[in-house]
Coordinates of C-alpha atoms in Angstrom, one line a residue:
X1 CA -5.0 -4.2 -43.8
X2 CA -8.2 -4.2 -41.9
X3 CA -11.6 -4.8 -43.6
X4 CA -14.5 -3.2 -41.9
X5 CA -17.3 -4.9 -43.9
X6 CA -17.7 -7.6 -41.2
X7 CA -18.0 -5.1 -38.4
X8 CA -20.7 -3.2 -40.4
X9 CA -22.6 -6.5 -40.9
X10 CA -22.3 -7.4 -37.2
X11 CA -23.4 -3.9 -36.2
X12 CA -26.6 -4.0 -38.4
X13 CA -27.5 -7.5 -37.2
X14 CA -27.2 -6.4 -33.5
X15 CA -29.3 -3.3 -34.1
X16 CA -31.9 -5.3 -36.1
X17 CA -32.1 -8.0 -33.3
X18 CA -32.4 -5.4 -30.6
X19 CA -35.3 -3.6 -32.4
X20 CA -37.0 -6.9 -33.1
X21 CA -36.8 -7.8 -29.4
X22 CA -38.2 -4.5 -28.3
X23 CA -41.1 -4.4 -30.8
X24 CA -42.2 -8.0 -30.5
X25 CA -43.7 -10.3 -27.9
X26 CA -40.2 -11.6 -27.2
X27 CA -39.9 -8.8 -24.7
X28 CA -43.1 -9.7 -22.9
X29 CA -41.0 -10.6 -19.8
X30 CA -40.5 -9.3 -16.4
X31 CA -39.0 -5.9 -16.7
X32 CA -35.7 -6.7 -15.0
X33 CA -35.2 -9.5 -17.6
X34 CA -35.9 -7.0 -20.3
X35 CA -33.3 -4.7 -18.9
X36 CA -30.7 -7.5 -18.8
X37 CA -31.4 -8.5 -22.4
X38 CA -31.2 -4.9 -23.7
X39 CA -28.0 -4.2 -21.7
X40 CA -26.3 -7.3 -23.2
X41 CA -27.2 -6.3 -26.7
X42 CA -26.0 -2.7 -26.1
X43 CA -22.7 -4.0 -24.8
X44 CA -22.3 -6.3 -27.8
X45 CA -23.1 -3.3 -30.1
X46 CA -20.5 -1.1 -28.2
X47 CA -17.8 -3.8 -28.8
X48 CA -18.6 -4.0 -32.5
X49 CA -18.5 -0.2 -32.8
X50 CA -15.1 0.0 -31.1
X51 CA -13.8 -2.6 -33.5
X52 CA -15.2 -0.6 -36.4
X53 CA -13.4 2.5 -35.2
X54 CA -10.1 0.7 -34.8
X55 CA -10.4 -0.8 -38.3
X56 CA -11.1 2.6 -39.8
X57 CA -8.3 4.3 -37.9
X58 CA -5.8 1.5 -39.0
X59 CA -6.8 1.9 -42.6
X60 CA -6.5 5.7 -42.5
X61 CA -3.1 5.5 -40.9
X62 CA -1.7 3.0 -43.3
X63 CA -2.9 5.1 -46.3
X64 CA -1.3 8.1 -44.7
X65 CA 2.0 6.3 -44.2
X66 CA 1.9 4.8 -47.7
X67 CA 1.7 8.3 -49.3
X68 CA 4.8 9.6 -47.4
X69 CA 7.6 7.1 -47.7
X70 CA 9.7 9.1 -45.2
X71 CA 7.3 8.3 -42.4
X72 CA 8.2 6.0 -40.7
X73 CA 11.7 5.1 -41.9
X74 CA 11.1 1.4 -41.1
X75 CA 10.8 -0.6 -44.3
X76 CA 9.4 -2.9 -45.3
X77 CA 6.3 -3.4 -43.3
X78 CA 6.6 -6.7 -41.4
X79 CA 3.0 -7.8 -41.2
X80 CA 0.9 -7.2 -38.1
X81 CA 1.3 -7.7 -34.3
X82 CA -1.8 -8.5 -32.2
X83 CA -2.5 -6.7 -28.9
X84 CA -5.1 -7.8 -26.5
X85 CA -7.3 -5.0 -25.3
X86 CA -10.1 -5.0 -22.7
X87 CA -12.7 -2.3 -23.2
X88 CA -15.7 -1.5 -21.1
X89 CA -17.7 -3.5 -23.7
X90 CA -15.5 -6.6 -23.5
X91 CA -12.1 -7.9 -24.8
X92 CA -10.9 -7.6 -28.4
X93 CA -7.7 -8.2 -30.4
X94 CA -6.2 -5.3 -32.2
X95 CA -4.1 -6.2 -35.2
X96 CA -1.5 -3.4 -35.7
X97 CA 0.8 -2.9 -38.6
X98 CA 4.4 -3.5 -37.6
X99 CA 7.3 -1.5 -39.1
X100 CA 10.9 -2.5 -38.5
X101 CA 14.4 -2.0 -39.9
X102 CA 17.7 -3.6 -39.1
X103 CA 19.4 -2.0 -36.1
X104 CA 16.4 0.1 -35.2
X105 CA 13.5 -0.4 -32.9
X106 CA 10.3 -1.5 -34.5
X107 CA 7.0 0.3 -33.9
X108 CA 3.3 -0.1 -34.3
X109 CA 2.2 3.5 -35.3
X110 CA -1.5 2.6 -34.4
X111 CA -0.5 2.4 -30.8
X112 CA 0.3 6.1 -30.5
X113 CA -2.5 7.0 -32.9
X114 CA -5.0 5.4 -30.5
X115 CA -3.0 6.1 -27.4
X116 CA -3.2 2.5 -26.3
X117 CA -2.1 1.9 -22.6
X118 CA 1.0 -0.2 -21.7
X119 CA -1.2 -2.9 -20.2
X120 CA -4.3 -4.5 -21.8
X121 CA -6.9 -2.6 -19.8
X122 CA -8.4 0.5 -21.4
X123 CA -7.8 3.8 -19.6
X124 CA -11.6 4.2 -19.1
X125 CA -11.9 0.8 -17.5
X126 CA -8.8 1.5 -15.4
X127 CA -10.4 4.7 -14.1
X128 CA -13.6 2.9 -13.2
X129 CA -11.8 0.0 -11.5
X130 CA -9.4 2.2 -9.6
X131 CA -12.3 4.4 -8.4
X132 CA -13.7 1.3 -6.8
X133 CA -10.3 0.2 -5.5
X134 CA -9.9 3.5 -3.7
X135 CA -12.9 2.6 -1.6
X136 CA -13.0 -1.2 -1.4
X137 CA -10.7 -4.3 -1.6
X138 CA -9.3 -5.3 -5.0
X139 CA -11.2 -8.6 -5.1
X140 CA -14.5 -7.0 -4.2
X141 CA -14.1 -4.2 -6.8
X142 CA -13.0 -6.4 -9.7
X143 CA -15.6 -9.0 -8.9
X144 CA -18.5 -6.5 -8.8
X145 CA -17.5 -4.6 -11.9
X146 CA -16.6 -7.8 -13.7
X147 CA -20.0 -9.3 -13.0
X148 CA -21.7 -6.1 -14.2
X149 CA -19.8 -5.9 -17.5
X150 CA -19.4 -9.7 -17.9
X151 CA -15.6 -9.3 -18.1
X152 CA -12.8 -11.2 -16.3
X153 CA -10.9 -8.7 -14.3
X154 CA -8.0 -10.3 -12.3
X155 CA -7.5 -8.5 -9.0
X156 CA -3.7 -9.1 -9.1
X157 CA -3.5 -7.2 -12.4
X158 CA -5.3 -4.2 -11.0
X159 CA -2.9 -4.0 -8.0
X160 CA -0.2 -3.3 -10.6
X161 CA -2.4 -0.9 -12.4
X162 CA -3.0 1.0 -9.1
X163 CA 0.7 1.6 -8.7
X164 CA 1.0 2.8 -12.3
X165 CA -2.1 4.9 -12.1
X166 CA -1.0 6.8 -9.0
X167 CA 2.6 7.3 -9.9
X168 CA 2.0 10.9 -11.1
X169 CA 0.3 12.0 -7.9
X170 CA 3.1 14.2 -6.6
X171 CA 3.8 15.8 -10.0
X172 CA 0.1 16.5 -10.5
X173 CA 0.0 18.6 -7.3
X174 CA 3.3 20.4 -8.1
X175 CA 1.9 21.7 -11.4
X176 CA -1.7 22.3 -10.2
X177 CA -2.7 25.9 -10.6
X178 CA -3.9 27.5 -7.3
X179 CA -5.7 30.8 -7.7
X180 CA -4.2 32.9 -4.8
X181 CA -7.2 35.3 -4.9
X182 CA -9.5 32.4 -3.9
X183 CA -7.6 31.7 -0.7
X184 CA -8.5 32.9 2.8
X185 CA -6.4 35.3 4.9
X186 CA -4.8 32.6 7.1
X187 CA -3.2 29.3 6.1
X188 CA -3.7 26.3 8.3
X189 CA -1.3 23.3 8.4
X190 CA -2.2 20.1 10.2
X191 CA -0.5 16.7 10.5
X192 CA -1.0 13.4 12.3
X193 CA 0.0 9.8 12.0
X194 CA -2.0 6.6 11.4
X195 CA -0.5 3.1 11.6
X196 CA -0.9 0.6 8.7
X197 CA -0.4 -3.2 9.2
X198 CA 2.5 -4.3 7.0
X199 CA 3.2 -7.7 5.3
X200 CA 6.0 -9.7 7.0
X201 CA 8.5 -8.9 4.3
X202 CA 8.2 -5.2 5.0
X203 CA 8.6 -5.2 8.7
X204 CA 12.3 -4.2 9.2
X205 CA 14.1 -5.7 12.1
X206 CA 15.7 -2.3 12.8
X207 CA 13.0 0.5 12.8
X208 CA 15.7 3.1 12.6
X209 CA 16.5 2.0 9.1
X210 CA 13.0 2.9 7.8
X211 CA 12.0 6.5 7.2
X212 CA 8.8 6.1 9.2
X213 CA 7.9 4.9 12.7
X214 CA 7.5 1.1 13.1
X215 CA 5.3 0.1 16.0
X216 CA 3.1 -2.6 17.2
X217 CA -0.5 -1.8 16.6
X218 CA -3.1 -1.7 19.4
X219 CA -4.2 -5.2 20.0
X220 CA -1.8 -6.6 17.5
X221 CA 0.3 -9.7 18.2
X222 CA 3.7 -10.5 16.7
X223 CA 2.4 -10.4 13.1
X224 CA 0.7 -7.0 13.5
X225 CA 3.6 -4.6 13.2
X226 CA 2.6 -1.3 11.7
X227 CA 4.2 1.5 9.8
X228 CA 3.0 5.0 10.2
X229 CA 1.3 6.8 7.4
X230 CA 2.0 10.6 7.9
X231 CA -1.3 12.3 7.1
X232 CA -1.2 16.0 6.3
X233 CA -3.7 18.6 5.4
X234 CA -3.6 22.2 4.4
X235 CA -6.3 24.8 3.8
X236 CA -7.1 28.4 4.4
X237 CA -9.7 30.4 6.5
X238 CA -11.0 33.8 7.0
X239 CA -10.7 34.5 10.8
X240 CA -13.9 34.8 12.8
X241 CA -13.4 35.9 16.4
X242 CA -15.1 33.7 19.0
X243 CA -15.5 33.6 22.8
X244 CA -15.0 30.7 25.2
X245 CA -18.7 30.6 26.1
X246 CA -19.6 30.4 22.3
X247 CA -17.6 27.2 21.8
X248 CA -17.9 25.4 25.1
X249 CA -21.1 23.6 24.5
X250 CA -19.9 22.2 21.2
X251 CA -16.7 20.9 22.8
X252 CA -18.7 19.3 25.6
X253 CA -21.0 17.5 23.2
X254 CA -18.0 15.7 21.7
X255 CA -18.1 13.5 24.8
X256 CA -21.8 12.8 24.4
X257 CA -25.0 14.7 24.0
X258 CA -26.4 13.0 27.0
X259 CA -23.7 14.4 29.2
X260 CA -24.2 17.9 27.8
X261 CA -27.9 17.8 28.4
X262 CA -27.3 16.7 32.0
X263 CA -25.0 19.6 32.6
X264 CA -27.0 22.3 30.8
X265 CA -30.3 21.2 32.3
X266 CA -32.1 22.1 29.1
X267 CA -30.3 25.5 29.0
X268 CA -30.7 27.2 25.6
X269 CA -27.4 26.8 23.9
X270 CA -25.8 29.0 21.3
X271 CA -25.3 27.3 18.0
X272 CA -22.1 28.2 16.2
X273 CA -22.1 27.8 12.4
X274 CA -19.2 25.6 11.4
X275 CA -16.6 27.4 9.4
X276 CA -15.8 25.8 6.1
X277 CA -12.2 25.4 5.2
X278 CA -11.1 26.9 1.9
X279 CA -9.5 24.7 -0.8
X280 CA -8.9 21.9 1.6
X281 CA -6.2 19.3 0.6
X282 CA -5.4 16.0 2.3
X283 CA -2.7 13.4 1.6
X284 CA -0.9 10.5 3.3
X285 CA 2.7 9.5 2.9
X286 CA 4.4 6.2 3.7
X287 CA 7.9 7.5 3.2
X288 CA 8.4 9.2 6.5
X289 CA 7.5 12.5 8.2
X290 CA 10.2 14.6 6.5
X291 CA 8.9 14.0 3.0
X292 CA 5.3 14.5 4.1
X293 CA 6.1 17.8 5.8
X294 CA 8.1 19.0 2.8
X295 CA 5.1 18.3 0.5
X296 CA 2.9 20.1 2.9
X297 CA 5.2 23.2 2.9
X298 CA 5.3 23.0 -0.9
X299 CA 1.6 23.3 -1.1
X300 CA 1.5 26.2 1.3
X301 CA 4.0 27.9 -1.0
X302 CA 1.7 27.3 -4.0
X303 CA -1.2 28.8 -2.1
X304 CA 0.8 31.9 -1.2
X305 CA 3.7 32.5 -3.6
X306 CA 4.4 35.9 -2.0
X307 CA 4.8 34.2 1.4
X308 CA 3.1 37.0 3.3
X309 CA 0.2 35.2 4.9
X310 CA 0.3 34.0 8.5
X311 CA 0.3 30.2 9.2
X312 CA -1.3 28.3 12.1
X313 CA 0.0 24.8 12.8
X314 CA -2.7 22.5 14.3
X315 CA -1.4 19.2 15.6
X316 CA -1.9 16.7 18.5
X317 CA 0.7 16.3 21.2
X318 CA 3.3 14.4 19.2
X319 CA 6.5 16.4 19.5
X320 CA 8.2 14.7 16.5
X321 CA 5.6 16.2 14.1
X322 CA 6.0 19.6 15.6
X323 CA 9.8 19.4 15.3
X324 CA 9.7 18.3 11.7
X325 CA 7.3 21.1 10.8
X326 CA 9.5 23.6 12.7
X327 CA 12.6 22.4 10.9
X328 CA 11.0 22.6 7.5
X329 CA 9.6 26.1 8.1
X330 CA 12.9 27.3 9.4
X331 CA 14.7 26.2 6.2
X332 CA 12.2 28.4 4.3
X333 CA 12.5 31.4 6.6
X334 CA 8.9 31.1 7.6
X335 CA 9.2 31.3 11.4
X336 CA 8.0 35.0 11.5
X337 CA 4.9 33.9 9.7
X338 CA 3.9 31.2 12.2
X339 CA 1.3 32.5 14.6
X340 CA 1.5 29.4 16.8
X341 CA 1.6 25.6 17.2
X342 CA -1.8 24.8 18.6
X343 CA -2.5 21.6 20.5
X344 CA -5.8 20.2 19.4
X345 CA -8.3 21.1 22.1
X346 CA -10.1 17.8 21.7
X347 CA -6.9 16.0 22.8
X348 CA -6.6 18.3 25.8
X349 CA -10.2 17.6 26.7
X350 CA -9.5 13.8 26.6
X351 CA -7.0 14.4 29.4
X352 CA -9.5 16.5 31.3
X353 CA -12.0 13.7 31.2
X354 CA -9.4 11.2 32.3
X355 CA -8.6 13.5 35.3
X356 CA -12.3 13.8 36.1
X357 CA -12.7 10.0 36.1
X358 CA -9.8 9.7 38.6
X359 CA -11.3 12.3 40.9
X360 CA -15.0 11.4 40.8
X361 CA -15.4 8.0 39.0
X362 CA -17.0 7.4 35.6
X363 CA -20.7 7.6 36.7
X364 CA -20.6 10.8 38.8
X365 CA -22.5 13.8 37.4
X366 CA -19.8 15.9 39.2
X367 CA -17.4 15.0 36.3
X368 CA -19.4 17.0 33.8
X369 CA -19.5 20.1 35.9
X370 CA -15.8 19.8 36.7
X371 CA -14.8 19.3 33.0
X372 CA -17.0 22.2 31.9
X373 CA -15.4 24.5 34.4
X374 CA -11.8 23.4 33.6
X375 CA -12.5 23.6 29.8
X376 CA -13.5 27.2 30.3
X377 CA -10.3 27.8 32.2
X378 CA -8.3 26.4 29.2
X379 CA -10.2 28.4 26.7
X380 CA -9.7 31.6 28.8
X381 CA -5.9 30.9 28.9
X382 CA -5.7 29.7 32.5
X383 CA -3.7 26.6 31.9
X384 CA -1.6 27.3 35.0
X385 CA -4.8 27.4 37.1
X386 CA -5.8 23.9 35.7
X387 CA -2.4 22.4 36.5
X388 CA -2.3 23.9 40.0
X389 CA -5.8 22.6 40.7
X390 CA -4.8 19.1 39.8
X391 CA -1.7 19.3 42.0
X392 CA -3.8 20.6 44.9
X393 CA -6.3 17.7 44.4
X394 CA -3.5 15.2 44.9
X395 CA -2.1 17.0 48.0
X396 CA -5.6 17.5 49.5
X397 CA -6.4 13.8 49.2
X398 CA -2.9 12.6 49.8
X399 CA -3.9 10.1 52.5
X400 CA -7.0 8.7 50.8
X401 CA -6.1 8.9 47.1
X402 CA -5.4 5.5 45.5
X403 CA -2.2 4.8 43.6
X404 CA -3.9 4.5 40.2
X405 CA -5.8 7.7 40.7
X406 CA -2.6 9.6 41.6
X407 CA -0.9 8.1 38.6
X408 CA -3.7 9.2 36.3
X409 CA -3.7 12.8 37.7
X410 CA 0.1 13.0 37.5
X411 CA 0.0 11.9 33.9
X412 CA -2.5 14.7 33.0
X413 CA -0.3 17.2 34.9
X414 CA 2.8 16.1 33.0
X415 CA 1.0 16.3 29.6
X416 CA -0.3 19.8 30.3
X417 CA 3.0 21.0 31.6
X418 CA 4.8 19.7 28.5
X419 CA 2.4 21.3 26.1
X420 CA 1.7 24.7 27.8
X421 CA 3.3 26.5 25.0
X422 CA 0.8 25.0 22.6
X423 CA -2.3 25.8 24.6
X424 CA -2.8 29.5 24.0
X425 CA -6.5 29.0 23.2
X426 CA -7.6 32.4 24.4
X427 CA -5.2 34.0 21.9
X428 CA -6.3 31.8 19.0
X429 CA -10.0 32.5 19.7
X430 CA -9.5 36.2 19.8
X431 CA -7.6 36.0 16.5
X432 CA -10.5 34.0 15.0
X433 CA -8.4 30.9 14.5
X434 CA -9.4 27.2 14.7
X435 CA -8.3 25.2 17.8
X436 CA -9.5 21.7 16.9
X437 CA -7.9 19.3 14.3
X438 CA -11.2 17.8 13.1
X439 CA -10.1 17.8 9.5
X440 CA -6.9 15.9 10.0
X441 CA -8.6 13.5 12.5
X442 CA -11.2 12.9 9.9
X443 CA -8.5 12.4 7.2
X444 CA -6.8 9.7 9.4
X445 CA -10.0 7.8 9.5
X446 CA -11.5 8.5 6.1
X447 CA -8.2 8.5 4.1
X448 CA -6.3 5.7 5.9
X449 CA -8.1 3.7 8.6
X450 CA -11.4 3.0 6.7
X451 CA -9.6 1.5 3.8
X452 CA -6.4 -0.1 5.1
X453 CA -7.4 -1.3 8.6
X454 CA -10.1 -3.9 7.6
X455 CA -9.9 -7.4 9.0
X456 CA -6.9 -9.4 7.9
X457 CA -5.4 -6.7 5.7
X458 CA -1.6 -6.5 5.4
X459 CA 0.1 -4.1 3.0
X460 CA 3.3 -3.4 1.2
X461 CA 4.5 0.1 1.3
X462 CA 4.1 0.7 -2.4
X463 CA 0.8 -1.0 -2.5
X464 CA -0.8 1.1 0.3
X465 CA 0.8 4.3 -1.0
X466 CA -1.0 3.7 -4.3
X467 CA -4.3 3.3 -2.7
X468 CA -3.8 6.3 -0.4
X469 CA -3.0 8.4 -3.4
X470 CA -6.1 7.4 -5.2
X471 CA -8.3 8.1 -2.1
X472 CA -6.7 11.5 -1.6
X473 CA -7.4 12.4 -5.3
X474 CA -11.1 11.6 -4.7
X475 CA -11.3 13.4 -1.4
X476 CA -9.6 16.5 -2.9
X477 CA -12.0 16.6 -5.8
X478 CA -9.2 16.1 -8.3
X479 CA -10.2 12.6 -9.7
X480 CA -11.2 13.6 -13.2
X481 CA -8.5 16.2 -13.8
X482 CA -5.8 13.9 -12.5
X483 CA -6.8 11.1 -14.9
X484 CA -6.5 13.5 -17.8
X485 CA -3.1 14.6 -16.6
X486 CA -2.0 11.0 -16.0
X487 CA -3.1 9.8 -19.4
X488 CA -1.3 12.7 -21.1
X489 CA 1.9 11.8 -19.3
X490 CA 1.5 8.2 -20.2
X491 CA 1.2 9.1 -23.8
X492 CA 4.4 11.2 -23.6
X493 CA 6.2 8.4 -21.9
X494 CA 5.1 5.6 -24.3
X495 CA 5.0 7.4 -27.6
X496 CA 7.3 10.4 -27.5
X497 CA 9.1 9.1 -30.6
X498 CA 6.6 7.2 -32.6
X499 CA 3.8 9.7 -32.2
X500 CA 6.0 12.5 -33.5
X501 CA 6.6 10.4 -36.6
X502 CA 3.0 10.0 -37.5
X503 CA 1.5 13.2 -36.2

């Protein structure tokens, strides 16, 4: 049985010492030192108060159980069992009454009463640490927070916590309520891939055996094999019709404001207000494209249970992504709903700039004029005109064109010919639909690259998936709600039996 008298004495002593420090010349120090002293005393007070609450709850629970001999059926009480617990105020030992009977599993009813976590780290401290882990390396996060709270927080332990803390990610989004009346008229689905450097033990010798593409990262040597994270995003919009001349300047500025100014010659440009996506959601999956696309389709279904809204698919030129999406949508009978598979206009422009360099060189101002004209052709739906113009350029300069120039132009021609069916930009602009994948490109960088691609980092599949889930929760604005959901599920998993006995 707990006795709380000592906690009360400790509490009053800390409060008395704190007041004495503040009201006397002992606090006649530099203000940052005063802050440090007060913070230390407040943290000590918090720890004592937590101990006092635990003592009171244990006493109350034991009194309750003593009055009802039928709860729990483990008799007699076999002393206490200690549990180490790390709160935000510091570590403490919780002594819990232990009940056991021959042939039955023993329990500590206080565990369920307080909803103690499976590990020693409090849920609040877990949430704080994992919020940092979502943005920065484990060692940096645990060191920084540990120094602040004067607590030893092993980074290796928090890697295990991250896996546990993120395990309810998929279930959370399956049950999340989406108000359909808050959605826009058109649903947008986007997908892309970003490579993650893997530890040697998770680099399969046969890439076909793994449900995700294994490739050598750019600039990587033998030890730099990467596995693709499939990044997906979905949102909705309300269409706003636009013309080619209204978006051309914004597209040109992607390649540098200086180039745009040189072309426009201080021409007054129309500023188009960026359209904000509605209820944007992003996630990244290390388990292959098929599962990522299935989850994407599930969320589209949640957004529109009646399945009557049109869908635009915005992707880059990777055919495997388009094929996966088309297969999943076909299974659901959604093909009539798909208004198109749109090739990101920014990717198309990158090929135009490559062609302009082959024709005029990198420093010629003619490049800017040429790209501007060809971009207008693309936006007006004249992809055939652009392709024919590139072919004519090769034929016209057949005798003088260099081999590398010809190869560059032929590469652009081939790319455009292979993706003509995805370049109906005039149609999409008339329908008020987006033609650039800025959201998914941003997600690849913000969600994956910025955290996983730092110097020297190598990941396990489960480890990186945990971090990507945590980052997605923060970027989707679901951090606080997810933790409430996760803690509730943890309680059900840990104390489904014992909690019902003492409730």
